[in-house]
Tab-separated table of C-alpha atoms in Angstrom:
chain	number	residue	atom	x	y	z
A	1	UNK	CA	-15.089	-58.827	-13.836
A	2	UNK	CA	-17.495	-61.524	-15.352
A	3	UNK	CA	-16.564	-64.944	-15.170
A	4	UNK	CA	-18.599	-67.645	-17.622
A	5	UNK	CA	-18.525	-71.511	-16.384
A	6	UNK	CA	-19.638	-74.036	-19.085
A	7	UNK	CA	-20.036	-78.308	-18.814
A	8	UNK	CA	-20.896	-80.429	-21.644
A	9	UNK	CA	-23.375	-82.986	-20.951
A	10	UNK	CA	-22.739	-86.340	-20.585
A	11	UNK	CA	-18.715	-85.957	-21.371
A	12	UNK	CA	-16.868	-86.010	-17.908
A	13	UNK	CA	-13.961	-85.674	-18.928
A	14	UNK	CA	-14.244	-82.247	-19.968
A	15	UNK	CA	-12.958	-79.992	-17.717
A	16	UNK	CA	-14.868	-76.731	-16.979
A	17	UNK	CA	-13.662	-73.996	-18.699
A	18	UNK	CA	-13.257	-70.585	-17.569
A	19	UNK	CA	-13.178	-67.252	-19.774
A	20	UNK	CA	-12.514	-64.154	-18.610
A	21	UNK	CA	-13.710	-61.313	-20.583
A	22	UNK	CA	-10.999	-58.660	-20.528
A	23	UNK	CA	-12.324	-55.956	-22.749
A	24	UNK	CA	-14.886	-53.896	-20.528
A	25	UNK	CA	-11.606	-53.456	-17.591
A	26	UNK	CA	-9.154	-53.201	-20.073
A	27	UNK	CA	-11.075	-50.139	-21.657
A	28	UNK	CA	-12.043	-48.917	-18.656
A	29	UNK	CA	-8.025	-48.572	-17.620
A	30	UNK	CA	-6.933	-47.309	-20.997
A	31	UNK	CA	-9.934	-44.960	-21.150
A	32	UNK	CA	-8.700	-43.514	-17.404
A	33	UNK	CA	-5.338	-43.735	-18.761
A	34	UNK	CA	-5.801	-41.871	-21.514
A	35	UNK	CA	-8.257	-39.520	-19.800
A	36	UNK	CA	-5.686	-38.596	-16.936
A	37	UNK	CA	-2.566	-38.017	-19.553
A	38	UNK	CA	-4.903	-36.093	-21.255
A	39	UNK	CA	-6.126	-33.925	-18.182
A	40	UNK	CA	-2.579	-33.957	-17.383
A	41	UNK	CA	-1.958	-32.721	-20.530
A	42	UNK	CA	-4.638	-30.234	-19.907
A	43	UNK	CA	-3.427	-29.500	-16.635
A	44	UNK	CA	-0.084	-28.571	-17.868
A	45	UNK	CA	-1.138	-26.380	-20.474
A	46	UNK	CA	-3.161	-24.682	-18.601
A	47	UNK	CA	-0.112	-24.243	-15.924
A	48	UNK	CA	2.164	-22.757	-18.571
A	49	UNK	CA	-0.791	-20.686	-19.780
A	50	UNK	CA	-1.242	-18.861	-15.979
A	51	UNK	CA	2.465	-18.771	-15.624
A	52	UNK	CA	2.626	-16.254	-19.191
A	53	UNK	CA	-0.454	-14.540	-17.718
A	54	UNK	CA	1.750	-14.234	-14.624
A	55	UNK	CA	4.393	-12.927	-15.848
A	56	UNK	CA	2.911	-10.588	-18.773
A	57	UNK	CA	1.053	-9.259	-14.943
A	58	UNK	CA	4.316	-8.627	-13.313
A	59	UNK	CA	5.648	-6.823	-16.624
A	60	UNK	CA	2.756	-4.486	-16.465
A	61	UNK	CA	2.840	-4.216	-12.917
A	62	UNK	CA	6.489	-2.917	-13.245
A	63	UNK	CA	6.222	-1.207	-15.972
A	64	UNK	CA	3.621	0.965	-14.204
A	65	UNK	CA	5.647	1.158	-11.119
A	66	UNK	CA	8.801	2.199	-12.990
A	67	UNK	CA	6.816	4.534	-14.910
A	68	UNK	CA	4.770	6.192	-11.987
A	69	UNK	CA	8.799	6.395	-10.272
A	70	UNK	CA	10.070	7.583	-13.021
A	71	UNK	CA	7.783	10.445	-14.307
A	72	UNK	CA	7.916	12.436	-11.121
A	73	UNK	CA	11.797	12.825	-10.829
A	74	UNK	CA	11.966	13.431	-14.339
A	75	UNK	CA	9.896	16.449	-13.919
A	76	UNK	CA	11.677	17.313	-10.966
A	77	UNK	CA	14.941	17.208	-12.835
A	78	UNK	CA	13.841	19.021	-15.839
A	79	UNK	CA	12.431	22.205	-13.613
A	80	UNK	CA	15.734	22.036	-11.124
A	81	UNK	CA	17.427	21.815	-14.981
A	82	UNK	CA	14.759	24.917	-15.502
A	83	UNK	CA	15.513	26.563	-12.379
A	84	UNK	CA	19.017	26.791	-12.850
A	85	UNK	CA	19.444	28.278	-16.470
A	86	UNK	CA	17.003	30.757	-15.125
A	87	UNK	CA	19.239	31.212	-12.333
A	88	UNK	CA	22.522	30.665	-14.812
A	89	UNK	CA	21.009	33.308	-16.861
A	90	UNK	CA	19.917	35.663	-13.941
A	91	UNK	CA	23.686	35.604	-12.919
A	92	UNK	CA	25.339	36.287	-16.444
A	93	UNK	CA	22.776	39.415	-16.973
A	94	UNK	CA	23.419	40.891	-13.501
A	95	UNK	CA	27.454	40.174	-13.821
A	96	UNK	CA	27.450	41.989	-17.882
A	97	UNK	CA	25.071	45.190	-16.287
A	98	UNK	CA	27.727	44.565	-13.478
A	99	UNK	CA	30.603	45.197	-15.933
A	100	UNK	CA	28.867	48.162	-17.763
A	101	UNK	CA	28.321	50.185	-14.657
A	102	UNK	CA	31.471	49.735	-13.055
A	103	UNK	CA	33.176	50.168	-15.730
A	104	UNK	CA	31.155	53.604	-16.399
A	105	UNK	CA	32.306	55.176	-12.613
A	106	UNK	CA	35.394	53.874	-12.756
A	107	UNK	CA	36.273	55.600	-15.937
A	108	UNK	CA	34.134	59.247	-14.445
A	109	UNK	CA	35.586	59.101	-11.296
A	110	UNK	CA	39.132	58.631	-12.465
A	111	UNK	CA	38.136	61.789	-14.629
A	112	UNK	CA	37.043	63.367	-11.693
A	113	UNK	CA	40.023	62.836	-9.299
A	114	UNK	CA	42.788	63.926	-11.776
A	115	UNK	CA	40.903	67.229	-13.722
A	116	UNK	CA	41.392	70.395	-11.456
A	117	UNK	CA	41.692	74.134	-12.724
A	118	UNK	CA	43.353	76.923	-10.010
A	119	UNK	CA	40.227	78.623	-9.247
A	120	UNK	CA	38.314	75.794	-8.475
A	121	UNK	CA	40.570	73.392	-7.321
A	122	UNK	CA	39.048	72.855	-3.716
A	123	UNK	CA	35.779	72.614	-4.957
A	124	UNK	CA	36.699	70.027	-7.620
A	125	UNK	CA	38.728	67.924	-5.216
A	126	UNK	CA	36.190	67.979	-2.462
A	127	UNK	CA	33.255	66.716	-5.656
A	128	UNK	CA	35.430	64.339	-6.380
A	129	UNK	CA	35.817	62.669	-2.785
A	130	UNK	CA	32.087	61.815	-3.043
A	131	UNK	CA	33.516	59.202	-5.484
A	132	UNK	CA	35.385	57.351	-3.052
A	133	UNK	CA	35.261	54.923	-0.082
A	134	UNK	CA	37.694	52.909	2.797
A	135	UNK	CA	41.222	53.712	3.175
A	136	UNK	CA	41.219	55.225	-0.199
A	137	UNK	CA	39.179	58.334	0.940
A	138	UNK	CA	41.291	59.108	3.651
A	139	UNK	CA	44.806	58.719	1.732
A	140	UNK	CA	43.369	61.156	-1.082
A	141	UNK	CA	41.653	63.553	1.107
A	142	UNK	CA	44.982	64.047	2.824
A	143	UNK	CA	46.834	64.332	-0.183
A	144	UNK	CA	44.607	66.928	-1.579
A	145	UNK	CA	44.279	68.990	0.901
A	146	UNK	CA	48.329	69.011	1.837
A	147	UNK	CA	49.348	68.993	-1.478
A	148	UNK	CA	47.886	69.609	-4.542
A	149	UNK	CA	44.912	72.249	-3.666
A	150	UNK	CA	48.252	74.674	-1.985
A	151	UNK	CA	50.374	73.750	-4.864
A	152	UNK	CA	47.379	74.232	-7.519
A	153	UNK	CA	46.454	77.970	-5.970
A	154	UNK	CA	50.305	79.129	-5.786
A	155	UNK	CA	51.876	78.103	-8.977
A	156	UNK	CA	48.423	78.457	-10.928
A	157	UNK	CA	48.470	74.518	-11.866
A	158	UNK	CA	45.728	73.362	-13.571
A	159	UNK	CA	45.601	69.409	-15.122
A	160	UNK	CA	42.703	67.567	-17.265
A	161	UNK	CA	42.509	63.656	-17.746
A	162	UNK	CA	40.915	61.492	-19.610
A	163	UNK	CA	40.447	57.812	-19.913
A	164	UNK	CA	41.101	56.469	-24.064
A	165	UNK	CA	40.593	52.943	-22.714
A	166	UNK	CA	38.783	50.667	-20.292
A	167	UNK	CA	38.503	47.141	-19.338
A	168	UNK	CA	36.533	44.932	-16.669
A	169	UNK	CA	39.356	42.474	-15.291
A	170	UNK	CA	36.919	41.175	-13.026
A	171	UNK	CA	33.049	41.967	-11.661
A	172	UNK	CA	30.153	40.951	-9.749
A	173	UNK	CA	26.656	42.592	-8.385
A	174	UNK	CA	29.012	44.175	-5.319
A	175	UNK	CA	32.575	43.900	-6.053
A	176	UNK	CA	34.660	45.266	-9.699
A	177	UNK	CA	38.369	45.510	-10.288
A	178	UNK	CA	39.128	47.736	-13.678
A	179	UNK	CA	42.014	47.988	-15.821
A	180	UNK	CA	42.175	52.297	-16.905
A	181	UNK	CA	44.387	53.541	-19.267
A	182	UNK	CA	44.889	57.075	-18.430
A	183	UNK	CA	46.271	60.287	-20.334
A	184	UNK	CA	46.867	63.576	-18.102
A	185	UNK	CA	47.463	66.988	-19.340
A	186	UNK	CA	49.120	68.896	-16.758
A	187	UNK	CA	49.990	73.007	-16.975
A	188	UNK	CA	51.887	75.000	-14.797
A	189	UNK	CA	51.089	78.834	-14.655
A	190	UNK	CA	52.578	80.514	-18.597
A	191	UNK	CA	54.604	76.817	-19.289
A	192	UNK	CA	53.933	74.471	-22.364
A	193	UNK	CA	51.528	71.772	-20.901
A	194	UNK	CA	53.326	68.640	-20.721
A	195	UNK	CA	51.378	65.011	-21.097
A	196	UNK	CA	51.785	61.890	-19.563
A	197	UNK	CA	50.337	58.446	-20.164
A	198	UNK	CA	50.123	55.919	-17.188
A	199	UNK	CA	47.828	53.169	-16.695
A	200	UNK	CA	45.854	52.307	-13.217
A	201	UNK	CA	44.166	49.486	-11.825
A	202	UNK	CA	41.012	50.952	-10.036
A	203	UNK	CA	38.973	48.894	-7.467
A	204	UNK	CA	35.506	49.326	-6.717
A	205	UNK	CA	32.705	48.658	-4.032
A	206	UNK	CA	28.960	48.840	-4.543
A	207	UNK	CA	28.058	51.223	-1.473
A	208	UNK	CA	24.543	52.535	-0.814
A	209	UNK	CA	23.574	51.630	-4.716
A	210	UNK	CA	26.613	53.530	-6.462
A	211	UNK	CA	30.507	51.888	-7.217
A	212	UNK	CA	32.622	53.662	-5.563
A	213	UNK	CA	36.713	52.936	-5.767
A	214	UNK	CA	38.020	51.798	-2.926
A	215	UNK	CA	41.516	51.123	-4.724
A	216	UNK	CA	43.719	53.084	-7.077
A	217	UNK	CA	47.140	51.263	-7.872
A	218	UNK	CA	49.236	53.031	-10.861
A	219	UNK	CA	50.660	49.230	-12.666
């Protein structure tokens, strides 16, 4: 600060006089003043301008993150999804050839067990055991062999069957249960052959590669 100290000559009873100049500090505070609110100003702006950076970082950073997390179990889920139609589809093909074939013996081998001429009864019987497996092999090879093969031989019986209809009731790779509907022409030496109708619920096992029934229930 400048201070300026003036006397007159010859006149005492002026008093000095002082003057203060008050521009050059005055300036000098509103120039920092206005400088530092205007830094602040700039320091602000600039805050709020690395906070957006900030955060526009962070939203790429998790956007990458969630994207690199993502991806890979998507792809996982879309092959298991891939896996298991193939498997879904693998399943349904085996279960419909399933179906066909067991439908196929069941229907031969019911053939089989009830068709028998007098001559050649034993040897038709016997053929047709090869169809069979479990308790059901021992039941009819009893049977036969006590029963019908005499009975065929003395009264000169002789019987052919045959299978109009077929369904699967149920059926996998190993295991089939089959509805038959069966018609049996049965004649007794010089008599009129007489027919009957029946239907029979035949169960089968896959054994050694061929379906073999290991049930036969007249319903």
């Amino acid at each position: 600060m400048r201070w300026l100290t003036s006397r007159r000559a010859g006149d005492p009873s002026e008093t000095d006089s002082v003057e203060e100049t008050p521009a050059e500090p005055v300036q000098t505070v509103t120039v920092e003043d206005d400088t530092t609110v205007t830094g602040a100003a700039t320091e602000v702006d600039g805050s709020d301008h690395d906070e957006q950076l900030t955060g526009a970082g962070r939203r790429v950073r998790w956007s990458r993150a969630i994207g690199y997390g993502l991806l890979p179990g998507l792809a996982l889920l879309l092959a298991s999804a891939a896996g298991f139609l193939k498997w879904q589809d693998g399943s349904a093909r085996d279960a419909g050839a399933a179906r066909t074939e067991s439908v196929r013996a069941a229907t031969d081998s019911t053939i089989a067990l009830l068709s028998y001429k007098p001559g050649t009864v034993e040897k038709d019987l016997d053929a047709a055991r090869g169809r069979l497996t479990g308790s059901f092999l021992n039941a009819y090879t009893s049977l036969t062999h006590d029963v019908v093969i005499p009975g065929a031989k003395q009264k000169q019986i002789s019987a052919i069957a045959t299978v109009p209809a077929a369904a699967s009731t149920s059926a996998n790779e190993n295991h089939a249960v089959i509805l038959l509907f069966v018609d049996q022409t049965v004649t007794i030496g010089q008599d009129a052959p007489t027919n009957t109708a029946s239907s029979v619920r035949v169960t089968l096992d896959k054994v050694g590669g061929r379906w073999l029934i290991s049930q036969f229930d007249p319903v």
